[in-house]
Every structure is written in C-alpha cells, then in structure tokens.
C-alpha cells in the first residue's frame, strides 16, 4: 500500500467520526437504551444492539475503537506503520500507569482490566499478565525484563514510575520521526512537544504548590526537544510560586489549575482538549498530507473517550449539565 492511499482512506475514515455537536447532544441521554438508539445509525449501532449492561456498552465502544486502529495499520506502508505503532504505544504506557495506580488502591484484577484501553494490536507487553503482578516492584521488574521501556535501577514510587515510562516513550517516538515524510515532521514534532510540555508542567505545578519536593520535581522533568526547555522550567521552579506558571503559560490555565486539584480525570480531559485544539489549529497545506493521519488518531481517541464517559455518566446518573465538563468535545 502507498502512503497516498493511506492518507486518502484516512479522509474517508474521518468523515465517519461523530460531529462535536452530536456528541454534546448525546450527553443529555437519560438512559443507556436511549444512547444506543441515538447511535444506531453509526458504526456503533450493530455492536450496541446486544449491549445489555454498562460493561457491554464499554466493551462495544472499545471494539469499534480497536477495529478502527487496526484498519488504519493494515493500510500503512512499513515505514509509516512503524511510526504509527510506536505512536499508539502511548496507550500501553497509560495502561501501565493505571495498572500501577489501581493496584496501589487495592483494585481487583477485573476492575483494572475494565479500565484499560484496548491496544492488543500495538502493545508489546502482555498486559494481562502484568495485571496479575502482586505489587509495584513486581510490575516494574516485569517491564524492565521485557526491555520494552528503559527504566532505571531505582524507581522509588508511582510518580517516578510514570515519569520514567513517559521519558522512555518520548525518547523512542522522537527517534521514529525519521520514518515519516520530511514535510510533516515539523508539525508532528510540535504536537509531541506540546504533549511533553503538559507532562512537565503538571510536575512543576505539583511542586509549586508544595505537593512535590522541588529536587524530586527537577529529577522528574523530561528533556523536550520540541517544547519548553528543562532549563527554563527549573528556573521557573526556583521562584517557588504557582502564579509564575500561570503567567508564563496563560493558554494552559485550566490545565494548570486542574493539575493541583487532585482530579486526575478532569486533568486528563483538559490535557486532551489542548492537544486536540492544537491539531485542529494547524492549516495543513495539502490534501495528501501525513499529518491528517495523526490528527485522525487524535480525533478518534477523543470520540472513544467521550462516548465512554457519557455511557458511564448516564449509568451512574450524573446530571447532564455536569457531563459536559468531562467531555473533550466541548
């Protein structure tokens, strides 16, 4: 398959994504049955026909998400496929972080498995076996032995664990930029740099408000070849005031405030909104451009996250006006 064919097919796939206003309308559904009926004429319809519980509903949404990812990978030329697979391993990292967090919280294997993003097609680790790890130390050892991600000999806690996984991921994905067309590397690199900026700024804000010791925060910061330098962040940290970051990064205000609120769900929503807005803001000069593929992946994840959030909110009776705060598509 050629790259041109992949990009043209991606345009077709993107046309099937749900409109933002339609997703916001779905947030007002009063029951899972109503939600399924509203989605009956979409790709989700056939799978939702047999969804009797919220777990069935989540599984159906996950299957559509995974199938869409697989369809894209099947069309990608080998060099591009290598990059996309590496890019999608962000879901593996997120799964590993959730496994660690939920294990520390005493969650059962079933509860952990339910939360994970379905990425069997791109995952290099046997996530199911990692769920069975007895503790964080055993989980870290299993990952280290796989040599999939570079973890230092000493990983002291969950914060260390998360930072080192992302450090390894971004070191790998920046190297993979050579696999995509030169004309697209700048935009993709800027997108990755933005993601990494947000990870580092979360660390900075936690330190600035006293939730993380400054020496620890400085150690956790990840070098960013396409964003704010580590040196600048260390300098801002030395001021010891969260207002410094609000002044320097006013466009990220909601994200920065969420970073210290303790609400990880809302923080993730704010992070994803920023990334998606950036992807949408780029004026892509040509129809046949690889960045369309990356933007499609961002939009695809946003749709999956929003529909899953709506389903869970409907099931738990969260008021409709509160659901909108949890959506990427606002």
PDB file of C-alpha atoms in Angstrom, residues 51-283:
ATOM      1  CA  UNK A  51     -25.305  -4.363  24.939  1.00  0.00           C
ATOM      2  CA  UNK A  52     -27.415  -5.090  27.994  1.00  0.00           C
ATOM      3  CA  UNK A  53     -25.178  -3.619  30.696  1.00  0.00           C
ATOM      4  CA  UNK A  54     -22.791  -0.697  31.028  1.00  0.00           C
ATOM      5  CA  UNK A  55     -19.928  -3.203  30.820  1.00  0.00           C
ATOM      6  CA  UNK A  56     -21.310  -4.467  27.491  1.00  0.00           C
ATOM      7  CA  UNK A  57     -21.606  -0.864  26.371  1.00  0.00           C
ATOM      8  CA  UNK A  58     -17.988  -0.097  27.221  1.00  0.00           C
ATOM      9  CA  UNK A  59     -16.834  -3.265  25.500  1.00  0.00           C
ATOM     10  CA  UNK A  60     -18.731  -2.366  22.318  1.00  0.00           C
ATOM     11  CA  UNK A  61     -17.187   1.123  22.208  1.00  0.00           C
ATOM     12  CA  UNK A  62     -13.739  -0.361  22.794  1.00  0.00           C
ATOM     13  CA  UNK A  63     -14.186  -2.866  19.959  1.00  0.00           C
ATOM     14  CA  UNK A  64     -15.052  -0.132  17.466  1.00  0.00           C
ATOM     15  CA  UNK A  65     -12.062   1.916  18.625  1.00  0.00           C
ATOM     16  CA  UNK A  66      -9.685  -1.052  18.328  1.00  0.00           C
ATOM     17  CA  UNK A  67     -11.080  -2.063  14.926  1.00  0.00           C
ATOM     18  CA  UNK A  68     -10.571   1.438  13.569  1.00  0.00           C
ATOM     19  CA  UNK A  69      -6.954   1.437  14.733  1.00  0.00           C
ATOM     20  CA  UNK A  70      -6.388  -1.985  13.167  1.00  0.00           C
ATOM     21  CA  UNK A  71      -7.904  -0.878   9.850  1.00  0.00           C
ATOM     22  CA  UNK A  72      -5.511   2.045   9.681  1.00  0.00           C
ATOM     23  CA  UNK A  73      -2.461  -0.077  10.493  1.00  0.00           C
ATOM     24  CA  UNK A  74      -3.369  -2.640   7.839  1.00  0.00           C
ATOM     25  CA  UNK A  75      -3.186   0.063   5.156  1.00  0.00           C
ATOM     26  CA  UNK A  76       0.064   1.689   6.286  1.00  0.00           C
ATOM     27  CA  UNK A  77       3.340   1.172   4.379  1.00  0.00           C
ATOM     28  CA  UNK A  78       6.007  -0.469   6.546  1.00  0.00           C
ATOM     29  CA  UNK A  79       7.928   2.695   7.491  1.00  0.00           C
ATOM     30  CA  UNK A  80       4.756   4.605   8.335  1.00  0.00           C
ATOM     31  CA  UNK A  81       3.319   1.593  10.162  1.00  0.00           C
ATOM     32  CA  UNK A  82       6.431   1.505  12.329  1.00  0.00           C
ATOM     33  CA  UNK A  83       5.842   5.122  13.357  1.00  0.00           C
ATOM     34  CA  UNK A  84       2.095   4.691  13.958  1.00  0.00           C
ATOM     35  CA  UNK A  85       2.636   1.582  16.095  1.00  0.00           C
ATOM     36  CA  UNK A  86       5.224   3.459  18.153  1.00  0.00           C
ATOM     37  CA  UNK A  87       2.853   6.436  18.476  1.00  0.00           C
ATOM     38  CA  UNK A  88      -0.006   4.212  19.637  1.00  0.00           C
ATOM     39  CA  UNK A  89       2.104   2.718  22.399  1.00  0.00           C
ATOM     40  CA  UNK A  90       1.078   5.775  24.409  1.00  0.00           C
ATOM     41  CA  UNK A  91      -1.992   3.689  25.247  1.00  0.00           C
ATOM     42  CA  UNK A  92       0.238   0.933  26.568  1.00  0.00           C
ATOM     43  CA  UNK A  93       2.005   3.491  28.780  1.00  0.00           C
ATOM     44  CA  UNK A  94      -1.346   4.785  30.031  1.00  0.00           C
ATOM     45  CA  UNK A  95      -2.459   1.237  30.774  1.00  0.00           C
ATOM     46  CA  UNK A  96       0.708   0.547  32.753  1.00  0.00           C
ATOM     47  CA  UNK A  97       0.195   3.716  34.790  1.00  0.00           C
ATOM     48  CA  UNK A  98      -3.419   2.775  35.529  1.00  0.00           C
ATOM     49  CA  UNK A  99      -2.427  -0.771  36.499  1.00  0.00           C
ATOM     50  CA  UNK A 100       0.098   0.612  38.991  1.00  0.00           C
ATOM     51  CA  UNK A 101      -2.280   3.217  40.416  1.00  0.00           C
ATOM     52  CA  UNK A 102      -5.181   0.813  40.810  1.00  0.00           C
ATOM     53  CA  UNK A 103      -3.023  -1.860  42.386  1.00  0.00           C
ATOM     54  CA  UNK A 104      -1.877   0.637  44.980  1.00  0.00           C
ATOM     55  CA  UNK A 105      -5.540   1.463  45.539  1.00  0.00           C
ATOM     56  CA  UNK A 106      -6.415  -2.190  46.140  1.00  0.00           C
ATOM     57  CA  UNK A 107      -8.495  -2.671  42.954  1.00  0.00           C
ATOM     58  CA  UNK A 108      -9.272  -6.196  41.769  1.00  0.00           C
ATOM     59  CA  UNK A 109      -7.907  -7.632  38.522  1.00  0.00           C
ATOM     60  CA  UNK A 110     -11.376  -7.343  36.995  1.00  0.00           C
ATOM     61  CA  UNK A 111     -11.682  -3.667  37.920  1.00  0.00           C
ATOM     62  CA  UNK A 112      -8.265  -2.948  36.433  1.00  0.00           C
ATOM     63  CA  UNK A 113      -8.947  -4.830  33.212  1.00  0.00           C
ATOM     64  CA  UNK A 114     -12.189  -2.918  32.693  1.00  0.00           C
ATOM     65  CA  UNK A 115     -10.398   0.433  32.785  1.00  0.00           C
ATOM     66  CA  UNK A 116      -7.659  -0.355  30.280  1.00  0.00           C
ATOM     67  CA  UNK A 117      -7.608   0.897  26.695  1.00  0.00           C
ATOM     68  CA  UNK A 118      -7.822  -1.998  24.176  1.00  0.00           C
ATOM     69  CA  UNK A 119      -4.435  -1.976  22.429  1.00  0.00           C
ATOM     70  CA  UNK A 120      -3.571  -5.628  21.867  1.00  0.00           C
ATOM     71  CA  UNK A 121      -2.643  -4.933  18.265  1.00  0.00           C
ATOM     72  CA  UNK A 122       0.112  -2.468  19.151  1.00  0.00           C
ATOM     73  CA  UNK A 123       1.077  -3.498  22.656  1.00  0.00           C
ATOM     74  CA  UNK A 124       4.482  -5.118  23.035  1.00  0.00           C
ATOM     75  CA  UNK A 125       3.796  -6.277  26.575  1.00  0.00           C
ATOM     76  CA  UNK A 126       1.475  -8.975  27.867  1.00  0.00           C
ATOM     77  CA  UNK A 127      -0.753  -6.602  29.793  1.00  0.00           C
ATOM     78  CA  UNK A 128      -2.981  -9.396  31.095  1.00  0.00           C
ATOM     79  CA  UNK A 129      -0.037 -10.996  32.899  1.00  0.00           C
ATOM     80  CA  UNK A 130       1.066  -7.603  34.258  1.00  0.00           C
ATOM     81  CA  UNK A 131      -2.353  -7.142  35.848  1.00  0.00           C
ATOM     82  CA  UNK A 132      -1.521 -10.181  37.980  1.00  0.00           C
ATOM     83  CA  UNK A 133       1.619  -8.529  39.420  1.00  0.00           C
ATOM     84  CA  UNK A 134       1.396  -8.562  43.217  1.00  0.00           C
ATOM     85  CA  UNK A 135       2.839  -5.086  43.738  1.00  0.00           C
ATOM     86  CA  UNK A 136       4.565  -2.142  42.058  1.00  0.00           C
ATOM     87  CA  UNK A 137       8.005  -3.717  42.451  1.00  0.00           C
ATOM     88  CA  UNK A 138       6.940  -6.881  40.651  1.00  0.00           C
ATOM     89  CA  UNK A 139       5.304  -4.822  37.887  1.00  0.00           C
ATOM     90  CA  UNK A 140       8.452  -2.743  37.396  1.00  0.00           C
ATOM     91  CA  UNK A 141      10.675  -5.821  37.282  1.00  0.00           C
ATOM     92  CA  UNK A 142       8.476  -7.443  34.621  1.00  0.00           C
ATOM     93  CA  UNK A 143       8.623  -4.314  32.442  1.00  0.00           C
ATOM     94  CA  UNK A 144      12.374  -3.954  32.940  1.00  0.00           C
ATOM     95  CA  UNK A 145      12.982  -7.606  31.999  1.00  0.00           C
ATOM     96  CA  UNK A 146      10.964  -7.150  28.792  1.00  0.00           C
ATOM     97  CA  UNK A 147      13.387  -4.369  27.718  1.00  0.00           C
ATOM     98  CA  UNK A 148      10.433  -2.647  26.066  1.00  0.00           C
ATOM     99  CA  UNK A 149      10.934   0.556  28.045  1.00  0.00           C
ATOM    100  CA  UNK A 150      14.122   1.794  29.682  1.00  0.00           C
ATOM    101  CA  UNK A 151      13.596   2.005  33.431  1.00  0.00           C
ATOM    102  CA  UNK A 152      16.453   2.953  35.788  1.00  0.00           C
ATOM    103  CA  UNK A 153      17.603   0.587  38.503  1.00  0.00           C
ATOM    104  CA  UNK A 154      15.894   2.667  41.160  1.00  0.00           C
ATOM    105  CA  UNK A 155      12.239   3.550  40.721  1.00  0.00           C
ATOM    106  CA  UNK A 156      11.099   4.654  44.131  1.00  0.00           C
ATOM    107  CA  UNK A 157       7.370   5.279  43.739  1.00  0.00           C
ATOM    108  CA  UNK A 158       4.426   5.609  41.371  1.00  0.00           C
ATOM    109  CA  UNK A 159       5.386   9.181  40.394  1.00  0.00           C
ATOM    110  CA  UNK A 160       8.882   8.018  39.469  1.00  0.00           C
ATOM    111  CA  UNK A 161       7.423   5.055  37.592  1.00  0.00           C
ATOM    112  CA  UNK A 162       5.090   7.196  35.488  1.00  0.00           C
ATOM    113  CA  UNK A 163       7.766   9.774  34.644  1.00  0.00           C
ATOM    114  CA  UNK A 164      10.311   7.150  33.583  1.00  0.00           C
ATOM    115  CA  UNK A 165       7.792   5.395  31.329  1.00  0.00           C
ATOM    116  CA  UNK A 166       6.948   8.643  29.545  1.00  0.00           C
ATOM    117  CA  UNK A 167      10.633   9.551  29.347  1.00  0.00           C
ATOM    118  CA  UNK A 168      11.327   6.253  27.578  1.00  0.00           C
ATOM    119  CA  UNK A 169       8.267   6.588  25.322  1.00  0.00           C
ATOM    120  CA  UNK A 170       9.120  10.083  24.075  1.00  0.00           C
ATOM    121  CA  UNK A 171      12.781   9.203  23.572  1.00  0.00           C
ATOM    122  CA  UNK A 172      11.597   6.391  21.276  1.00  0.00           C
ATOM    123  CA  UNK A 173       8.916   8.299  19.391  1.00  0.00           C
ATOM    124  CA  UNK A 174      11.107  11.318  18.620  1.00  0.00           C
ATOM    125  CA  UNK A 175      13.612   8.932  17.023  1.00  0.00           C
ATOM    126  CA  UNK A 176      10.795   7.448  14.919  1.00  0.00           C
ATOM    127  CA  UNK A 177      10.072  10.827  13.304  1.00  0.00           C
ATOM    128  CA  UNK A 178      12.573   9.850  10.619  1.00  0.00           C
ATOM    129  CA  UNK A 179      10.033   7.279   9.427  1.00  0.00           C
ATOM    130  CA  UNK A 180       7.506   9.893   8.265  1.00  0.00           C
ATOM    131  CA  UNK A 181       7.716  12.359   5.337  1.00  0.00           C
ATOM    132  CA  UNK A 182      10.064  15.283   5.927  1.00  0.00           C
ATOM    133  CA  UNK A 183       7.292  17.778   5.110  1.00  0.00           C
ATOM    134  CA  UNK A 184       5.245  16.531   8.083  1.00  0.00           C
ATOM    135  CA  UNK A 185       7.954  16.129  10.690  1.00  0.00           C
ATOM    136  CA  UNK A 186       7.781  19.702  11.927  1.00  0.00           C
ATOM    137  CA  UNK A 187       4.052  19.578  12.708  1.00  0.00           C
ATOM    138  CA  UNK A 188       4.179  16.124  14.292  1.00  0.00           C
ATOM    139  CA  UNK A 189       7.219  17.119  16.344  1.00  0.00           C
ATOM    140  CA  UNK A 190       5.403  20.221  17.610  1.00  0.00           C
ATOM    141  CA  UNK A 191       2.426  18.083  18.612  1.00  0.00           C
ATOM    142  CA  UNK A 192       4.660  15.666  20.535  1.00  0.00           C
ATOM    143  CA  UNK A 193       6.473  18.608  22.115  1.00  0.00           C
ATOM    144  CA  UNK A 194       3.172  20.042  23.323  1.00  0.00           C
ATOM    145  CA  UNK A 195       2.215  16.726  24.912  1.00  0.00           C
ATOM    146  CA  UNK A 196       5.534  16.571  26.700  1.00  0.00           C
ATOM    147  CA  UNK A 197       5.236  20.196  27.840  1.00  0.00           C
ATOM    148  CA  UNK A 198       1.955  19.337  29.563  1.00  0.00           C
ATOM    149  CA  UNK A 199       3.501  16.361  31.352  1.00  0.00           C
ATOM    150  CA  UNK A 200       6.343  18.563  32.615  1.00  0.00           C
ATOM    151  CA  UNK A 201       4.028  21.421  33.597  1.00  0.00           C
ATOM    152  CA  UNK A 202       1.929  19.062  35.696  1.00  0.00           C
ATOM    153  CA  UNK A 203       5.081  18.130  37.605  1.00  0.00           C
ATOM    154  CA  UNK A 204       6.001  21.801  38.009  1.00  0.00           C
ATOM    155  CA  UNK A 205       2.600  22.784  39.357  1.00  0.00           C
ATOM    156  CA  UNK A 206       2.601  19.972  41.908  1.00  0.00           C
ATOM    157  CA  UNK A 207       5.963  21.223  43.136  1.00  0.00           C
ATOM    158  CA  UNK A 208       4.949  24.899  43.083  1.00  0.00           C
ATOM    159  CA  UNK A 209       2.012  24.251  45.439  1.00  0.00           C
ATOM    160  CA  UNK A 210       4.064  22.086  47.790  1.00  0.00           C
ATOM    161  CA  UNK A 211       2.739  18.655  46.782  1.00  0.00           C
ATOM    162  CA  UNK A 212       6.107  17.579  45.400  1.00  0.00           C
ATOM    163  CA  UNK A 213       9.578  18.439  46.688  1.00  0.00           C
ATOM    164  CA  UNK A 214      11.484  20.636  44.274  1.00  0.00           C
ATOM    165  CA  UNK A 215      14.544  18.324  43.938  1.00  0.00           C
ATOM    166  CA  UNK A 216      12.181  15.462  43.125  1.00  0.00           C
ATOM    167  CA  UNK A 217      10.305  17.581  40.586  1.00  0.00           C
ATOM    168  CA  UNK A 218      13.527  18.605  38.856  1.00  0.00           C
ATOM    169  CA  UNK A 219      14.548  14.962  38.612  1.00  0.00           C
ATOM    170  CA  UNK A 220      11.190  14.036  37.065  1.00  0.00           C
ATOM    171  CA  UNK A 221      11.301  16.682  34.327  1.00  0.00           C
ATOM    172  CA  UNK A 222      11.792  15.176  30.859  1.00  0.00           C
ATOM    173  CA  UNK A 223      14.049  16.775  28.245  1.00  0.00           C
ATOM    174  CA  UNK A 224      11.868  18.147  25.455  1.00  0.00           C
ATOM    175  CA  UNK A 225      13.496  18.649  22.039  1.00  0.00           C
ATOM    176  CA  UNK A 226      10.338  20.291  20.674  1.00  0.00           C
ATOM    177  CA  UNK A 227       8.989  22.376  23.537  1.00  0.00           C
ATOM    178  CA  UNK A 228       9.873  24.276  26.698  1.00  0.00           C
ATOM    179  CA  UNK A 229      13.424  23.502  27.781  1.00  0.00           C
ATOM    180  CA  UNK A 230      14.108  21.736  31.041  1.00  0.00           C
ATOM    181  CA  UNK A 231      16.443  24.585  31.990  1.00  0.00           C
ATOM    182  CA  UNK A 232      13.631  27.134  31.737  1.00  0.00           C
ATOM    183  CA  UNK A 233      11.275  25.010  33.821  1.00  0.00           C
ATOM    184  CA  UNK A 234      13.914  24.542  36.523  1.00  0.00           C
ATOM    185  CA  UNK A 235      14.426  28.311  36.576  1.00  0.00           C
ATOM    186  CA  UNK A 236      10.686  28.904  36.972  1.00  0.00           C
ATOM    187  CA  UNK A 237      10.522  26.272  39.690  1.00  0.00           C
ATOM    188  CA  UNK A 238      13.148  28.154  41.659  1.00  0.00           C
ATOM    189  CA  UNK A 239      10.641  31.008  42.071  1.00  0.00           C
ATOM    190  CA  UNK A 240       8.528  28.714  44.240  1.00  0.00           C
ATOM    191  CA  UNK A 241       5.225  30.243  43.141  1.00  0.00           C
ATOM    192  CA  UNK A 242       2.477  28.628  41.043  1.00  0.00           C
ATOM    193  CA  UNK A 243       1.458  32.080  39.741  1.00  0.00           C
ATOM    194  CA  UNK A 244       4.690  32.166  37.744  1.00  0.00           C
ATOM    195  CA  UNK A 245       3.461  29.266  35.616  1.00  0.00           C
ATOM    196  CA  UNK A 246       0.010  30.794  35.207  1.00  0.00           C
ATOM    197  CA  UNK A 247       1.663  33.983  33.942  1.00  0.00           C
ATOM    198  CA  UNK A 248       4.056  32.222  31.561  1.00  0.00           C
ATOM    199  CA  UNK A 249       1.502  29.767  30.179  1.00  0.00           C
ATOM    200  CA  UNK A 250      -1.873  31.574  30.196  1.00  0.00           C
ATOM    201  CA  UNK A 251      -3.246  29.371  27.413  1.00  0.00           C
ATOM    202  CA  UNK A 252      -2.969  26.364  29.705  1.00  0.00           C
ATOM    203  CA  UNK A 253      -4.646  27.952  32.726  1.00  0.00           C
ATOM    204  CA  UNK A 254      -7.464  25.392  33.100  1.00  0.00           C
ATOM    205  CA  UNK A 255      -4.963  22.555  32.780  1.00  0.00           C
ATOM    206  CA  UNK A 256      -2.571  24.067  35.328  1.00  0.00           C
ATOM    207  CA  UNK A 257      -5.371  24.644  37.840  1.00  0.00           C
ATOM    208  CA  UNK A 258      -6.616  21.082  37.323  1.00  0.00           C
ATOM    209  CA  UNK A 259      -3.095  19.755  37.912  1.00  0.00           C
ATOM    210  CA  UNK A 260      -3.275  20.775  41.574  1.00  0.00           C
ATOM    211  CA  UNK A 261      -6.935  19.915  42.150  1.00  0.00           C
ATOM    212  CA  UNK A 262      -6.348  16.184  42.602  1.00  0.00           C
ATOM    213  CA  UNK A 263      -8.940  15.375  39.937  1.00  0.00           C
ATOM    214  CA  UNK A 264      -6.918  13.231  37.518  1.00  0.00           C
ATOM    215  CA  UNK A 265      -9.932  12.594  35.271  1.00  0.00           C
ATOM    216  CA  UNK A 266     -10.582  16.306  34.694  1.00  0.00           C
ATOM    217  CA  UNK A 267      -6.848  16.944  34.280  1.00  0.00           C
ATOM    218  CA  UNK A 268      -6.710  14.358  31.503  1.00  0.00           C
ATOM    219  CA  UNK A 269      -9.720  15.958  29.810  1.00  0.00           C
ATOM    220  CA  UNK A 270      -8.069  19.387  29.916  1.00  0.00           C
ATOM    221  CA  UNK A 271      -4.807  17.944  28.567  1.00  0.00           C
ATOM    222  CA  UNK A 272      -6.553  16.276  25.675  1.00  0.00           C
ATOM    223  CA  UNK A 273      -8.538  19.405  24.829  1.00  0.00           C
ATOM    224  CA  UNK A 274      -5.301  21.373  24.463  1.00  0.00           C
ATOM    225  CA  UNK A 275      -3.699  18.733  22.250  1.00  0.00           C
ATOM    226  CA  UNK A 276      -6.779  18.426  20.060  1.00  0.00           C
ATOM    227  CA  UNK A 277      -7.166  22.180  19.672  1.00  0.00           C
ATOM    228  CA  UNK A 278      -3.560  22.390  18.555  1.00  0.00           C
ATOM    229  CA  UNK A 279      -4.052  19.646  15.969  1.00  0.00           C
ATOM    230  CA  UNK A 280      -7.160  21.400  14.674  1.00  0.00           C
ATOM    231  CA  UNK A 281      -5.412  24.784  14.534  1.00  0.00           C
ATOM    232  CA  UNK A 282      -2.806  23.685  12.001  1.00  0.00           C
ATOM    233  CA  UNK A 283      -3.530  24.795   8.469  1.00  0.00           C
TER     234      UNK A 283
END
